[in-house]
mmCIF file of C-alpha atoms and ligand atoms in Angstrom:
data_model
loop_
_atom_site.group_PDB
_atom_site.id
_atom_site.type_symbol
_atom_site.label_atom_id
_atom_site.label_comp_id
_atom_site.label_asym_id
_atom_site.label_seq_id
_atom_site.Cartn_x
_atom_site.Cartn_y
_atom_site.Cartn_z
ATOM 1 C CA MET A 19 17.642 -10.456 -0.384
ATOM 2 C CA ALA A 20 18.491 -12.858 2.408
ATOM 3 C CA PHE A 21 15.583 -14.792 3.832
ATOM 4 C CA ARG A 22 17.601 -15.850 6.871
ATOM 5 C CA TRP A 23 15.738 -14.991 10.030
ATOM 6 C CA LYS A 24 17.851 -12.829 12.300
ATOM 7 C CA ASN A 25 16.609 -13.139 15.824
ATOM 8 C CA THR A 26 15.890 -9.455 16.323
ATOM 9 C CA LEU A 27 12.291 -9.453 17.513
ATOM 10 C CA THR A 28 11.643 -9.063 21.193
ATOM 11 C CA HIS A 29 8.861 -11.639 21.559
ATOM 12 C CA ASP A 30 10.691 -14.867 20.846
ATOM 13 C CA ASP A 31 7.938 -16.993 22.286
ATOM 14 C CA VAL A 32 5.333 -16.443 19.576
ATOM 15 C CA THR A 33 4.017 -19.686 18.139
ATOM 16 C CA PRO A 34 2.445 -20.226 14.752
ATOM 17 C CA GLU A 35 -0.844 -20.896 16.565
ATOM 18 C CA ALA A 36 -1.123 -17.215 17.405
ATOM 19 C CA HIS A 37 -1.268 -16.487 13.716
ATOM 20 C CA TRP A 38 -4.121 -18.908 13.182
ATOM 21 C CA LEU A 39 -5.900 -17.610 16.233
ATOM 22 C CA ASN A 40 -5.786 -14.114 14.795
ATOM 23 C CA ARG A 41 -7.133 -15.361 11.509
ATOM 24 C CA ARG A 42 -9.915 -17.284 13.227
ATOM 25 C CA GLN A 43 -10.854 -14.200 15.210
ATOM 26 C CA LEU A 44 -10.891 -12.200 12.040
ATOM 27 C CA VAL A 45 -13.124 -14.651 10.219
ATOM 28 C CA ALA A 46 -15.433 -15.037 13.222
ATOM 29 C CA GLY A 47 -15.606 -11.271 13.598
ATOM 30 C CA MET A 48 -16.490 -10.778 9.971
ATOM 31 C CA ALA A 49 -19.144 -13.482 10.038
ATOM 32 C CA GLY A 50 -20.705 -11.896 13.109
ATOM 33 C CA ALA A 51 -20.498 -8.318 11.947
ATOM 34 C CA GLY A 52 -21.302 -8.804 8.287
ATOM 35 C CA LEU A 53 -18.651 -7.976 5.730
ATOM 36 C CA ALA A 54 -19.640 -4.425 4.958
ATOM 37 C CA THR A 55 -20.213 -2.987 8.403
ATOM 38 C CA MET A 56 -16.735 -2.074 9.635
ATOM 39 C CA ALA A 57 -15.820 1.195 8.015
ATOM 40 C CA GLY A 58 -12.281 1.262 9.351
ATOM 41 C CA GLY A 59 -12.524 4.415 11.367
ATOM 42 C CA ALA A 60 -13.080 6.671 8.383
ATOM 43 C CA SER A 61 -15.580 9.410 8.984
ATOM 44 C CA ALA A 62 -16.970 9.352 5.445
ATOM 45 C CA ASP A 63 -19.879 7.060 4.617
ATOM 46 C CA SER A 64 -19.338 3.292 4.475
ATOM 47 C CA PRO A 65 -19.216 2.616 0.778
ATOM 48 C CA LYS A 66 -20.203 -0.712 -0.760
ATOM 49 C CA PRO A 67 -17.079 -2.684 -1.681
ATOM 50 C CA ASP A 68 -16.390 -3.716 -5.242
ATOM 51 C CA SER A 69 -16.541 -7.411 -6.116
ATOM 52 C CA TRP A 70 -13.567 -9.747 -5.646
ATOM 53 C CA GLU A 71 -13.583 -10.194 -9.414
ATOM 54 C CA VAL A 72 -13.195 -6.474 -10.145
ATOM 55 C CA ILE A 73 -10.610 -5.824 -7.422
ATOM 56 C CA THR A 74 -8.389 -8.703 -8.539
ATOM 57 C CA SER A 75 -8.593 -8.358 -12.319
ATOM 58 C CA TYR A 76 -8.249 -4.592 -12.945
ATOM 59 C CA ASN A 77 -4.810 -3.786 -11.568
ATOM 60 C CA ASN A 78 -1.769 -1.589 -11.876
ATOM 61 C CA PHE A 79 1.378 -3.584 -11.091
ATOM 62 C CA TYR A 80 3.976 -2.655 -13.690
ATOM 63 C CA GLU A 81 6.298 -5.451 -12.525
ATOM 64 C CA PHE A 82 3.889 -7.707 -14.466
ATOM 65 C CA GLY A 83 3.191 -5.417 -17.426
ATOM 66 C CA THR A 84 1.512 -2.085 -18.021
ATOM 67 C CA GLY A 85 -1.974 -3.298 -19.067
ATOM 68 C CA LYS A 86 -4.754 -3.475 -16.471
ATOM 69 C CA GLY A 87 -5.193 -7.188 -17.266
ATOM 70 C CA ASP A 88 -1.472 -8.068 -17.220
ATOM 71 C CA PRO A 89 -1.041 -8.554 -13.449
ATOM 72 C CA VAL A 90 -3.817 -11.153 -13.166
ATOM 73 C CA LYS A 91 -2.318 -12.983 -16.154
ATOM 74 C CA HIS A 92 1.314 -13.043 -15.000
ATOM 75 C CA ALA A 93 1.468 -12.618 -11.218
ATOM 76 C CA HIS A 94 0.904 -16.328 -10.505
ATOM 77 C CA ARG A 95 4.649 -16.723 -11.229
ATOM 78 C CA LEU A 96 5.545 -14.763 -8.119
ATOM 79 C CA THR A 97 6.630 -16.907 -5.163
ATOM 80 C CA THR A 98 5.742 -15.297 -1.843
ATOM 81 C CA ASP A 99 6.877 -18.013 0.586
ATOM 82 C CA PRO A 100 9.368 -17.567 2.149
ATOM 83 C CA TRP A 101 9.057 -13.789 2.427
ATOM 84 C CA SER A 102 10.684 -11.306 4.716
ATOM 85 C CA VAL A 103 10.799 -7.562 5.102
ATOM 86 C CA ARG A 104 14.108 -5.917 5.868
ATOM 87 C CA ILE A 105 13.542 -3.054 8.274
ATOM 88 C CA ASP A 106 16.601 -0.867 8.566
ATOM 89 C CA GLY A 107 17.931 2.657 8.852
ATOM 90 C CA MET A 108 17.037 4.664 11.952
ATOM 91 C CA VAL A 109 15.523 1.851 14.028
ATOM 92 C CA ASP A 110 16.585 0.197 17.289
ATOM 93 C CA ARG A 111 16.057 -3.366 16.020
ATOM 94 C CA PRO A 112 17.049 -3.565 12.350
ATOM 95 C CA GLY A 113 16.811 -6.938 10.632
ATOM 96 C CA ASP A 114 14.953 -9.262 8.306
ATOM 97 C CA TYR A 115 11.461 -9.775 9.689
ATOM 98 C CA ALA A 116 9.890 -12.995 8.379
ATOM 99 C CA PHE A 117 6.369 -12.479 7.054
ATOM 100 C CA LYS A 118 5.020 -15.358 9.140
ATOM 101 C CA ASP A 119 6.489 -13.842 12.311
ATOM 102 C CA ILE A 120 5.009 -10.452 11.460
ATOM 103 C CA MET A 121 1.599 -12.074 10.962
ATOM 104 C CA ALA A 122 1.880 -13.869 14.302
ATOM 105 C CA LYS A 123 2.334 -10.561 16.099
ATOM 106 C CA MET A 124 -0.109 -8.307 14.309
ATOM 107 C CA GLN A 125 -3.783 -7.805 14.995
ATOM 108 C CA ILE A 126 -5.497 -8.336 11.631
ATOM 109 C CA GLU A 127 -8.570 -6.199 11.043
ATOM 110 C CA GLU A 128 -10.803 -5.257 8.147
ATOM 111 C CA ARG A 129 -10.715 -1.748 6.652
ATOM 112 C CA ILE A 130 -13.093 -0.827 3.855
ATOM 113 C CA TYR A 131 -11.353 2.036 2.055
ATOM 114 C CA ARG A 132 -12.007 4.086 -1.029
ATOM 115 C CA PHE A 133 -9.095 3.689 -3.454
ATOM 116 C CA ARG A 134 -8.391 6.482 -5.973
ATOM 117 C CA CYS A 135 -5.827 6.059 -8.746
ATOM 118 C CA VAL A 136 -4.071 9.134 -10.154
ATOM 119 C CA GLU A 137 -5.499 8.032 -13.541
ATOM 120 C CA ALA A 138 -8.915 9.244 -12.272
ATOM 121 C CA TRP A 139 -10.624 5.923 -11.545
ATOM 122 C CA SER A 140 -11.692 4.547 -8.199
ATOM 123 C CA MET A 141 -12.863 1.437 -6.374
ATOM 124 C CA VAL A 142 -13.843 0.465 -2.845
ATOM 125 C CA ILE A 143 -11.745 -2.334 -1.360
ATOM 126 C CA PRO A 144 -12.291 -4.354 1.841
ATOM 127 C CA TRP A 145 -8.705 -4.830 2.978
ATOM 128 C CA ASN A 146 -7.480 -6.988 5.818
ATOM 129 C CA GLY A 147 -4.275 -5.939 7.476
ATOM 130 C CA PHE A 148 -2.617 -4.128 10.336
ATOM 131 C CA GLU A 149 -1.526 -0.572 11.004
ATOM 132 C CA LEU A 150 1.931 0.218 9.642
ATOM 133 C CA LYS A 151 2.623 1.957 12.945
ATOM 134 C CA ASP A 152 2.483 -1.385 14.771
ATOM 135 C CA LEU A 153 5.164 -2.817 12.470
ATOM 136 C CA LEU A 154 7.326 0.289 12.884
ATOM 137 C CA ASP A 155 6.954 -0.068 16.658
ATOM 138 C CA LEU A 156 8.284 -3.640 16.433
ATOM 139 C CA ALA A 157 11.475 -2.265 14.906
ATOM 140 C CA GLY A 158 11.618 0.756 17.234
ATOM 141 C CA VAL A 159 11.750 4.076 15.370
ATOM 142 C CA GLN A 160 14.627 6.288 16.514
ATOM 143 C CA SER A 161 14.022 9.922 17.409
ATOM 144 C CA GLY A 162 15.860 11.456 14.429
ATOM 145 C CA ALA A 163 13.775 9.593 11.813
ATOM 146 C CA LYS A 164 11.538 11.817 9.661
ATOM 147 C CA TYR A 165 10.595 9.658 6.648
ATOM 148 C CA VAL A 166 9.879 6.047 5.750
ATOM 149 C CA ALA A 167 11.131 4.562 2.464
ATOM 150 C CA PHE A 168 9.602 1.418 0.939
ATOM 151 C CA GLU A 169 10.883 -0.984 -1.688
ATOM 152 C CA THR A 170 9.173 -3.700 -3.772
ATOM 153 C CA LEU A 171 10.778 -7.041 -4.581
ATOM 154 C CA TYR A 172 13.153 -7.071 -7.567
ATOM 155 C CA ARG A 173 13.018 -10.517 -9.173
ATOM 156 C CA PRO A 174 12.801 -10.274 -12.982
ATOM 157 C CA GLU A 175 12.641 -14.092 -13.420
ATOM 158 C CA GLU A 176 9.215 -13.977 -11.791
ATOM 159 C CA MET A 177 8.218 -10.366 -12.414
ATOM 160 C CA ILE A 178 8.353 -10.313 -16.173
ATOM 161 C CA GLY A 179 7.603 -6.609 -16.473
ATOM 162 C CA GLN A 180 10.923 -5.875 -14.772
ATOM 163 C CA LYS A 181 12.643 -6.928 -17.999
ATOM 164 C CA TYR A 182 11.451 -3.619 -19.474
ATOM 165 C CA ALA A 183 12.736 -0.231 -18.322
ATOM 166 C CA VAL A 184 9.294 1.386 -17.982
ATOM 167 C CA LEU A 185 10.318 2.339 -14.438
ATOM 168 C CA ASP A 186 13.653 2.353 -12.633
ATOM 169 C CA TRP A 187 13.351 -0.968 -10.706
ATOM 170 C CA PRO A 188 12.832 -1.750 -7.933
ATOM 171 C CA TYR A 189 9.651 0.270 -7.398
ATOM 172 C CA VAL A 190 10.211 2.605 -4.434
ATOM 173 C CA GLU A 191 7.882 4.819 -2.429
ATOM 174 C CA GLY A 192 7.997 6.996 0.656
ATOM 175 C CA LEU A 193 5.965 8.714 3.334
ATOM 176 C CA ARG A 194 6.662 11.325 5.941
ATOM 177 C CA LEU A 195 6.947 9.600 9.337
ATOM 178 C CA ASP A 196 3.728 11.170 10.660
ATOM 179 C CA GLU A 197 1.854 9.963 7.568
ATOM 180 C CA ALA A 198 3.320 6.484 8.044
ATOM 181 C CA GLN A 199 2.280 6.424 11.702
ATOM 182 C CA HIS A 200 -1.262 7.653 11.003
ATOM 183 C CA PRO A 201 -3.908 5.132 12.099
ATOM 184 C CA LEU A 202 -5.435 5.021 8.590
ATOM 185 C CA THR A 203 -2.127 3.832 7.070
ATOM 186 C CA LEU A 204 -2.368 0.089 6.612
ATOM 187 C CA MET A 205 -0.187 -2.827 5.635
ATOM 188 C CA ALA A 206 -2.680 -5.001 3.773
ATOM 189 C CA THR A 207 -2.321 -8.777 3.819
ATOM 190 C CA GLY A 208 -5.792 -9.756 2.643
ATOM 191 C CA ILE A 209 -8.915 -8.815 0.719
ATOM 192 C CA TYR A 210 -12.400 -10.102 1.641
ATOM 193 C CA GLY A 211 -10.826 -12.201 4.399
ATOM 194 C CA LYS A 212 -8.605 -14.157 1.991
ATOM 195 C CA ALA A 213 -4.838 -13.827 1.563
ATOM 196 C CA ILE A 214 -4.121 -10.934 -0.765
ATOM 197 C CA PRO A 215 -3.732 -12.169 -4.361
ATOM 198 C CA ASN A 216 -0.336 -11.750 -6.016
ATOM 199 C CA GLN A 217 -1.678 -9.177 -8.474
ATOM 200 C CA ASN A 218 -2.755 -6.967 -5.565
ATOM 201 C CA GLY A 219 0.674 -7.053 -3.908
ATOM 202 C CA ALA A 220 1.131 -10.308 -1.990
ATOM 203 C CA PRO A 221 2.059 -11.047 0.652
ATOM 204 C CA LEU A 222 1.926 -7.516 2.068
ATOM 205 C CA ARG A 223 1.519 -4.059 0.584
ATOM 206 C CA LEU A 224 1.024 -0.526 1.794
ATOM 207 C CA VAL A 225 -2.412 1.155 1.641
ATOM 208 C CA VAL A 226 -2.633 4.931 2.142
ATOM 209 C CA PRO A 227 -6.286 5.716 1.367
ATOM 210 C CA TRP A 228 -6.032 9.533 1.164
ATOM 211 C CA LYS A 229 -3.232 9.437 -1.438
ATOM 212 C CA TYR A 230 -3.230 8.438 -5.100
ATOM 213 C CA GLY A 231 -2.957 4.696 -5.590
ATOM 214 C CA PHE A 232 0.658 4.671 -6.744
ATOM 215 C CA LYS A 233 1.780 5.568 -3.197
ATOM 216 C CA SER A 234 0.342 2.218 -2.039
ATOM 217 C CA ILE A 235 3.405 0.162 -2.947
ATOM 218 C CA LYS A 236 2.974 -3.591 -3.428
ATOM 219 C CA SER A 237 4.929 -6.707 -2.391
ATOM 220 C CA VAL A 238 7.151 -4.821 0.046
ATOM 221 C CA VAL A 239 10.572 -6.292 0.930
ATOM 222 C CA ARG A 240 12.232 -3.322 2.595
ATOM 223 C CA ILE A 241 11.254 -0.475 4.905
ATOM 224 C CA THR A 242 13.918 2.100 5.773
ATOM 225 C CA LEU A 243 13.637 4.849 8.371
ATOM 226 C CA THR A 244 15.566 7.937 7.311
ATOM 227 C CA ASP A 245 15.931 11.657 7.982
ATOM 228 C CA LYS A 246 15.791 12.602 4.277
ATOM 229 C CA GLU A 247 12.838 12.625 1.882
ATOM 230 C CA PRO A 248 13.294 9.367 -0.057
ATOM 231 C CA PRO A 249 13.119 9.097 -3.861
ATOM 232 C CA THR A 250 9.842 7.692 -5.249
ATOM 233 C CA SER A 251 9.398 5.811 -8.522
ATOM 234 C CA TRP A 252 6.806 7.977 -10.246
ATOM 235 C CA ASN A 253 8.474 11.187 -9.154
ATOM 236 C CA LYS A 254 11.761 9.926 -10.627
ATOM 237 C CA ALA A 255 9.969 8.959 -13.851
ATOM 238 C CA ASN A 256 8.158 12.310 -14.208
ATOM 239 C CA GLY A 257 8.612 14.815 -11.409
ATOM 240 C CA ARG A 258 6.379 17.432 -12.992
ATOM 241 C CA GLU A 259 3.384 15.074 -12.990
ATOM 242 C CA TYR A 260 3.933 13.084 -9.777
ATOM 243 C CA GLY A 261 5.032 14.680 -6.519
ATOM 244 C CA PHE A 262 6.194 13.157 -3.245
ATOM 245 C CA TYR A 263 2.932 13.942 -1.437
ATOM 246 C CA SER A 264 0.360 12.912 -4.058
ATOM 247 C CA ASN A 265 -2.607 13.531 -1.792
ATOM 248 C CA VAL A 266 -5.923 13.057 -3.567
ATOM 249 C CA ASN A 267 -6.969 16.624 -4.377
ATOM 250 C CA PRO A 268 -9.809 17.589 -6.751
ATOM 251 C CA ASN A 269 -8.455 21.173 -6.885
ATOM 252 C CA VAL A 270 -5.007 20.311 -8.234
ATOM 253 C CA ASP A 271 -5.191 18.845 -11.721
ATOM 254 C CA HIS A 272 -2.716 16.475 -13.272
ATOM 255 C CA PRO A 273 -0.900 18.405 -16.037
ATOM 256 C CA ARG A 274 -2.689 16.202 -18.622
ATOM 257 C CA TRP A 275 -6.156 15.665 -17.086
ATOM 258 C CA SER A 276 -8.596 16.910 -14.477
ATOM 259 C CA GLN A 277 -8.650 15.382 -11.005
ATOM 260 C CA ALA A 278 -12.045 16.887 -10.156
ATOM 261 C CA SER A 279 -13.949 13.665 -10.839
ATOM 262 C CA GLU A 280 -13.329 9.942 -11.181
ATOM 263 C CA ARG A 281 -14.605 6.942 -13.135
ATOM 264 C CA VAL A 282 -16.138 4.327 -10.840
ATOM 265 C CA ILE A 283 -14.760 0.882 -11.695
ATOM 266 C CA GLY A 284 -17.199 -2.000 -11.407
ATOM 267 C CA GLY A 285 -20.204 0.289 -11.428
ATOM 268 C CA GLY A 286 -21.673 -1.355 -14.496
ATOM 269 C CA LEU A 287 -23.239 0.310 -17.498
ATOM 270 C CA LEU A 288 -25.066 2.950 -15.496
ATOM 271 C CA ALA A 289 -21.970 4.059 -13.573
ATOM 272 C CA LYS A 290 -21.385 7.781 -13.782
ATOM 273 C CA ARG A 291 -18.292 9.731 -12.968
ATOM 274 C CA GLN A 292 -18.414 10.886 -9.389
ATOM 275 C CA PRO A 293 -16.845 13.967 -7.859
ATOM 276 C CA THR A 294 -13.451 13.374 -6.282
ATOM 277 C CA LEU A 295 -13.317 14.220 -2.587
ATOM 278 C CA MET A 296 -10.530 16.189 -0.908
ATOM 279 C CA PHE A 297 -8.087 13.664 0.594
ATOM 280 C CA ASN A 298 -10.345 11.016 -0.988
ATOM 281 C CA GLY A 299 -12.922 11.698 1.737
ATOM 282 C CA TYR A 300 -10.472 11.235 4.631
ATOM 283 C CA GLY A 301 -9.925 14.970 5.219
ATOM 284 C CA PRO A 302 -11.324 15.033 8.759
ATOM 285 C CA GLU A 303 -8.738 12.416 9.780
ATOM 286 C CA VAL A 304 -5.689 13.682 7.899
ATOM 287 C CA MET A 305 -5.890 17.400 7.128
ATOM 288 C CA ALA A 306 -4.027 18.298 10.318
ATOM 289 C CA LEU A 307 -0.955 16.619 8.801
ATOM 290 C CA TYR A 308 -0.807 19.345 6.126
ATOM 291 C CA GLU A 309 -1.696 22.446 8.132
ATOM 292 C CA GLY A 310 -0.078 25.528 6.652
ATOM 293 C CA MET A 311 1.252 23.686 3.585
ATOM 294 C CA ASP A 312 0.559 24.900 0.052
ATOM 295 C CA LEU A 313 -0.926 21.725 -1.470
ATOM 296 C CA LYS A 314 -0.413 23.089 -5.012
ATOM 297 C CA LYS A 315 3.305 23.369 -4.344
ATOM 298 C CA TYR A 316 3.528 20.094 -2.413
ATOM 299 C CA TYR A 317 1.471 18.017 -4.890
HETATM 300 N N1 LIG B 214 5.297 -2.261 -6.794
HETATM 301 C C1 LIG B 214 4.274 -1.622 -7.330
HETATM 302 N N2 LIG B 214 3.328 -1.099 -6.530
HETATM 303 C C2 LIG B 214 2.264 -0.451 -7.066
HETATM 304 C C3 LIG B 214 2.151 -0.281 -8.468
HETATM 305 C C4 LIG B 214 3.163 -0.853 -9.300
HETATM 306 O O1 LIG B 214 3.148 -0.762 -10.540
HETATM 307 N N3 LIG B 214 4.192 -1.513 -8.687
HETATM 308 N N4 LIG B 214 1.080 0.411 -8.993
HETATM 309 C C5 LIG B 214 0.440 1.389 -8.102
HETATM 310 C C6 LIG B 214 -0.780 1.949 -8.673
HETATM 311 S S1 LIG B 214 -0.603 3.103 -9.903
HETATM 312 C C7 LIG B 214 -2.027 1.632 -8.198
HETATM 313 S S2 LIG B 214 -3.412 2.415 -8.754
HETATM 314 C C8 LIG B 214 -2.187 0.560 -7.183
HETATM 315 C C9 LIG B 214 -3.154 -0.489 -7.675
HETATM 316 O O2 LIG B 214 -3.469 -1.400 -6.656
HETATM 317 P P1 LIG B 214 -4.505 -2.575 -6.947
HETATM 318 O O3 LIG B 214 -4.080 -3.272 -8.204
HETATM 319 O O4 LIG B 214 -4.467 -3.457 -5.736
HETATM 320 O O5 LIG B 214 -5.844 -1.919 -7.122
HETATM 321 O O6 LIG B 214 -0.965 -0.087 -6.843
HETATM 322 C C10 LIG B 214 0.154 0.783 -6.732
HETATM 323 N N5 LIG B 214 1.298 0.051 -6.235
HETATM 324 MO MO1 LIG B 215 -2.535 4.291 -9.887
#
């Protein structure tokens, strides 16, 4: 991975101040609006976010081990500065986009999203970030592109879980182009107005709130526009259990457990399982993407 900045962006005049201005606006906006009031355009109710403590200590990030407590223990080793994202494939302006330049150009907003893992647990997370579509527009998607492929950093010296072949590294994911361009699809760079912690996928990770959590790939270093459905890590590991689409769907069970309900993380002793919602509650926004598709076949 080369961190050399290739001068491929169109707005060469952006200064670092713009980045800080955006952050100040974000913080001012949150102080004025109150943290929990911006529901991010989702039609479902505005759920109460989980605590910082819960969100940042109960994680899946197999690059740092397979236990829920492993990422918080080991992810401090990850260096995230400098960082760049290579955007390539079917784009007009391919190149290595420096994270700081991306941040200078993007409008950072808060999105409070439900987050549902395929393992049948859920949380509510107040992300900060920008729409993936805006980043794709920077690179200029070409007309033949149909899918977007994503790749996580491969750096086993810092990501100690990569020394074990639990998955075929690097972690890869993919979306159909219309899913990637949907306004709910976020690149998250923060949580609760702070930079996103390493264990949650610093410095930037995908968030697709109507799909199972494993689609929301962390610590992204490459985004490739392509005309073929890209391979995805969990589908490669077990194609019968994990499909390309992986939309949250209470009517399609995992071969080894029910997806009809979910365990609420951080709910305390009285927390009950709650029913899982179709598309994780984002059906009104996204069901048009899947019109006419058999969601049992395309799981
Ligand atoms: N690179 C990478 N991305 C990943 C994972 C992973 O192991 N590696 N785990 C996925 C899974 S299974 C889930 S549930 C979410 C967890 O995100 P969180 O720890 O921020 O809650 O990250 C997803 N993204
Ligand atoms: Mo997950």
